[in-house]
Amino acid sequence: MPQKFLVAGEWRSSDDVLDVHFSYDGSWVDSAYMASDRDLDDAIAAAQRGFAVSRRLPGHKRTEILQNLNRLMRENFDKLVDLMIMEGGKNRKTAVGEATRALQTIAVSAEEAHRIGGEVFSIDWTPAGENRQGFTKRMPIGTILCITPFNYPLNLACHKIGPAIATGNAFILKPAEKTPLSSVLLAELILEAGYPPEAFSMVNCWGAQAGEMVKDDRIAMISFTGSASVGWQIKANAGRKKVVLELGGNAGFIVHDDADMALAVREAATGGFANAGQNCISVQRMLVQADVYEEFADGFISAVKALKVGDPRDADTDIGPLINEREAQRVEAWVGEALAAGATLLHGGQRSGTFFQPTVLGQTQSEMRVNCEEVFAPVVTLRPYRDWDDAIAIINDSPYGLQAGVFTRDIKRIMDAWERIDVGGLMVNSASTFRVDHMPYGGIKASGLGREGVKYTIEDMTELRLMVMNLG
Ligand code: NAD
């Protein structure tokens, strides 16, 4: 039986079935029913009723539900890991890391649920305000449509549903069609954790159907993580709804001549290739000061050669397959195009089915797609620079601005980079890939709008409501 979708506490099936294959070897894994337009309409209608219940849940109850969810996810940890490996070809190390972080995201949400409050403030700054007292409180806003991508299907769903439960909103989770399975188990666990059944649904469905939901005025907010092209299209169609967009990037990585070289090499080798580079903050464009370029390049390429490419189920595999063969072919074409235009191959460059070898390109130009677009694969470019200002200008020469990494021991350069590199987050002496789940996370330029990181999402999922009392 294919996996059902959940509409307001009811597990449903349909005539439309999606097959999921293991991208490592193409074998069939499972299948999932895809919701019809009618099911989606039911989910939105139920959420209106569910919100009337969820908005009245007291803080201790919302925390308790999130603590239950955290416990249930812990009990199902291995199942969640295995589902992510099989649905997305994610290597085990990364899947374990993701499931661990998802537990943390829900734990932080349980804590933050206690802290949603407001302010008491003076109104009597002018005579008109005498004998009056002002209060604000953050209130839930309604139904939140949570749309998630394939590359971190569990933790990125938790970044939406954790804050949605913490705030007492209703929500509809729409997982990526490439990874529909882990969300089915997650939905089961949310139901068991005790969130009011009408207040949430988990609907596997097609992107175009989600595009129609985006326009529905019964939805109060869209929380989207995915590609820039889809994200900005959603914003254009969202009307008066709140929209938070967590989109793509082509992260920069600067190694200056005073950097700790061994640290920079280690960070680059994990930051460029974790999850086979399918990471919005994956290290992509590496710039190394010319005087230390050879030293860094030698160490880095040795570290890349040591990465183990193979079966994602194995505990010691560093790099598994890409999500599908079409993506691997796209990357092959982009690398081929760069090589034809004068880039050099410092390592890798080969495709085999859904696998792309970890690849390092030298002598690339900014306008090559491996630099100016999001490569989303285990491919990095390595370029020397002479002056610090040139490095900053090259990093900023991008449509994206999510996170960047800078390696230097000079505090003045660090502060200068923080001010001048146009990103949502600068990591110092660390790859751009650093993230813990309570920090504000998100991008500028084409990389998105708004911040996630539980507390910040809670601000977006609530509205500040004012009350002024006349005590005269
Ligand atoms: P995608 O944009 O193809 O799909 C994301 C989700 O959008 C899926 O659920 C898909 O079904 C849905 N969708 C597709 N068309 C839609 C439409 N017209 N209206 C509404 N929803 C629609 O992205 P993907 O390939 O699953 O994920 C990879 C992308 O996500 C990369 O660009 C990556 O950088 C980005 N990403 C960003 C972050 C972040 O936090 N900034 C995190 C992970 C991934």
Coordinates of N, CA and C and ligand atoms in Angstrom, one line a residue, residues 147-152 156 174-178 205-208 210-212 214 224-231 233-234 246-249 279-281 374 376 402 435 441-442 447 452, ligand 1:
I147 N 6.1 24.8 3.0 CA 6.5 24.1 1.8 C 8.0 23.8 1.9
T148 N 8.4 22.6 1.8 CA 9.8 22.2 2.1 C 10.5 21.6 0.9
P149 N 11.8 21.6 0.9 CA 12.6 21.1 -0.3 C 13.1 19.6 0.0
F150 N 13.8 19.0 -1.0 CA 14.2 17.6 -0.8 C 15.4 17.4 0.0
N151 N 16.3 18.5 0.1 CA 17.6 18.2 0.5 C 17.8 18.0 2.0
Y152 N 16.9 18.7 2.8 CA 16.9 18.4 4.3 C 15.4 18.3 4.7
L156 N 14.2 20.8 8.0 CA 13.6 22.0 7.5 C 12.0 22.0 7.7
K174 N 3.6 20.7 3.2 CA 3.6 20.2 1.8 C 5.1 19.8 1.5
P175 N 5.4 18.5 1.7 CA 6.8 18.1 1.4 C 7.2 18.1 -0.1
A176 N 8.5 18.0 -0.3 CA 8.9 17.9 -1.7 C 8.5 16.6 -2.3
E177 N 8.2 16.6 -3.6 CA 7.8 15.3 -4.2 C 8.9 14.4 -4.4
K178 N 10.2 14.9 -4.3 CA 11.3 14.0 -4.4 C 11.5 13.2 -3.1
C205 N 1.8 16.5 -2.5 CA 1.1 16.9 -3.7 C 2.1 17.5 -4.7
W206 N 1.7 17.9 -5.9 CA 2.6 18.4 -6.9 C 2.8 19.9 -6.6
G207 N 4.0 20.4 -7.1 CA 4.3 21.8 -7.0 C 3.3 22.7 -7.5
A208 N 2.7 22.4 -8.7 CA 1.7 23.3 -9.3 C 0.5 23.4 -8.4
A210 N 0.5 23.2 -5.1 CA 0.9 24.1 -4.0 C 0.9 25.6 -4.5
G211 N 1.2 25.7 -5.8 CA 1.2 27.1 -6.4 C -0.2 27.7 -6.3
E212 N -1.2 26.8 -6.4 CA -2.6 27.3 -6.3 C -3.0 27.6 -4.9
V214 N -1.0 28.7 -2.7 CA -0.4 30.0 -2.4 C -1.3 31.2 -2.6
F224 N 8.3 29.2 3.0 CA 8.8 28.4 1.9 C 10.3 28.2 2.0
T225 N 10.8 27.0 1.9 CA 12.2 26.7 1.7 C 12.4 25.9 0.4
G226 N 13.2 26.5 -0.5 CA 13.4 25.8 -1.8 C 14.2 26.7 -2.8
S227 N 14.0 26.5 -4.0 CA 14.8 27.2 -5.0 C 14.3 28.7 -5.2
A228 N 15.3 29.5 -5.6 CA 14.9 30.9 -5.8 C 13.8 31.1 -6.8
S229 N 13.9 30.4 -7.9 CA 12.9 30.6 -9.0 C 11.5 30.4 -8.4
V230 N 11.3 29.3 -7.7 CA 9.9 29.0 -7.2 C 9.6 30.0 -6.1
G231 N 10.5 30.3 -5.2 CA 10.3 31.2 -4.1 C 9.8 32.5 -4.5
Q233 N 8.5 33.4 -7.3 CA 7.2 33.3 -8.0 C 6.1 33.2 -6.9
I234 N 6.3 32.5 -5.8 CA 5.4 32.4 -4.7 C 5.1 33.8 -4.2
E246 N 13.3 31.0 2.2 CA 14.6 30.5 2.5 C 15.1 29.8 1.2
L247 N 16.0 30.5 0.4 CA 16.2 30.0 -0.9 C 17.7 29.6 -1.1
G248 N 18.2 29.7 -2.3 CA 19.5 29.1 -2.7 C 20.6 30.0 -2.4
G249 N 21.8 29.5 -2.8 CA 23.0 30.3 -2.6 C 24.2 29.8 -3.4
N279 N 23.3 21.5 -0.6 CA 23.1 22.3 0.6 C 23.1 23.7 0.2
C280 N 22.1 24.5 0.7 CA 22.0 25.9 0.2 C 23.2 26.7 0.6
I281 N 23.9 26.3 1.7 CA 25.1 27.1 2.2 C 26.4 26.3 1.9
E374 N 23.8 28.6 -8.6 CA 23.9 27.7 -7.5 C 24.2 26.3 -8.1
F376 N 24.8 23.3 -6.5 CA 24.1 22.3 -5.8 C 24.5 20.9 -6.1
L402 N 23.5 34.3 1.0 CA 23.0 33.5 2.1 C 24.0 33.5 3.2
R435 N 25.7 25.9 10.9 CA 24.4 26.4 11.3 C 24.0 25.6 12.6
Y441 N 18.8 32.6 10.7 CA 19.3 32.0 9.5 C 18.5 32.4 8.3
G442 N 19.1 33.0 7.3 CA 18.4 33.4 6.1 C 19.3 34.3 5.2
S447 N 18.6 35.2 -2.3 CA 18.6 34.1 -1.4 C 17.4 34.1 -0.4
E452 N 14.8 32.2 9.6 CA 14.4 31.1 10.4 C 15.3 31.0 11.6
Ligands
NAD1 P1 12.2 23.4 -5.4 O1 12.1 24.9 -5.4 O2 12.2 22.7 -6.7 O3 11.0 22.7 -4.5 C1 10.8 23.1 -3.2 C2 9.3 22.9 -2.9 O4 8.5 23.8 -3.7 C3 8.8 21.5 -3.2 O5 8.0 21.1 -2.1 C4 8.1 21.7 -4.5 O6 7.1 20.7 -4.7 C5 7.5 23.0 -4.2 N1 7.0 23.7 -5.4 C6 7.4 23.5 -6.7 N2 6.8 24.3 -7.6 C7 6.0 25.1 -6.8 C8 5.1 26.2 -7.0 N3 4.8 26.6 -8.3 N4 4.4 26.7 -6.0 C9 4.6 26.3 -4.7 N5 5.4 25.3 -4.4 C10 6.1 24.7 -5.4 O7 13.5 23.1 -4.5 P2 14.2 21.7 -4.3 O8 14.9 21.2 -5.5 O9 13.3 20.7 -3.5 O10 15.3 22.1 -3.2 C11 16.6 22.7 -3.5 C12 16.6 24.2 -3.4 O11 16.2 24.6 -2.1 C13 18.0 24.8 -3.6 O12 17.9 25.9 -4.4 C14 18.4 25.0 -2.2 O13 19.4 26.0 -2.1 C15 17.2 25.5 -1.6 N6 17.3 25.4 -0.1 C16 17.3 26.5 0.7 C17 17.5 26.4 2.1 C18 17.5 27.6 3.0 O14 17.3 27.4 4.1 N7 17.9 28.8 2.4 C19 17.6 25.1 2.6 C20 17.5 24.0 1.8 C21 17.3 24.1 0.5

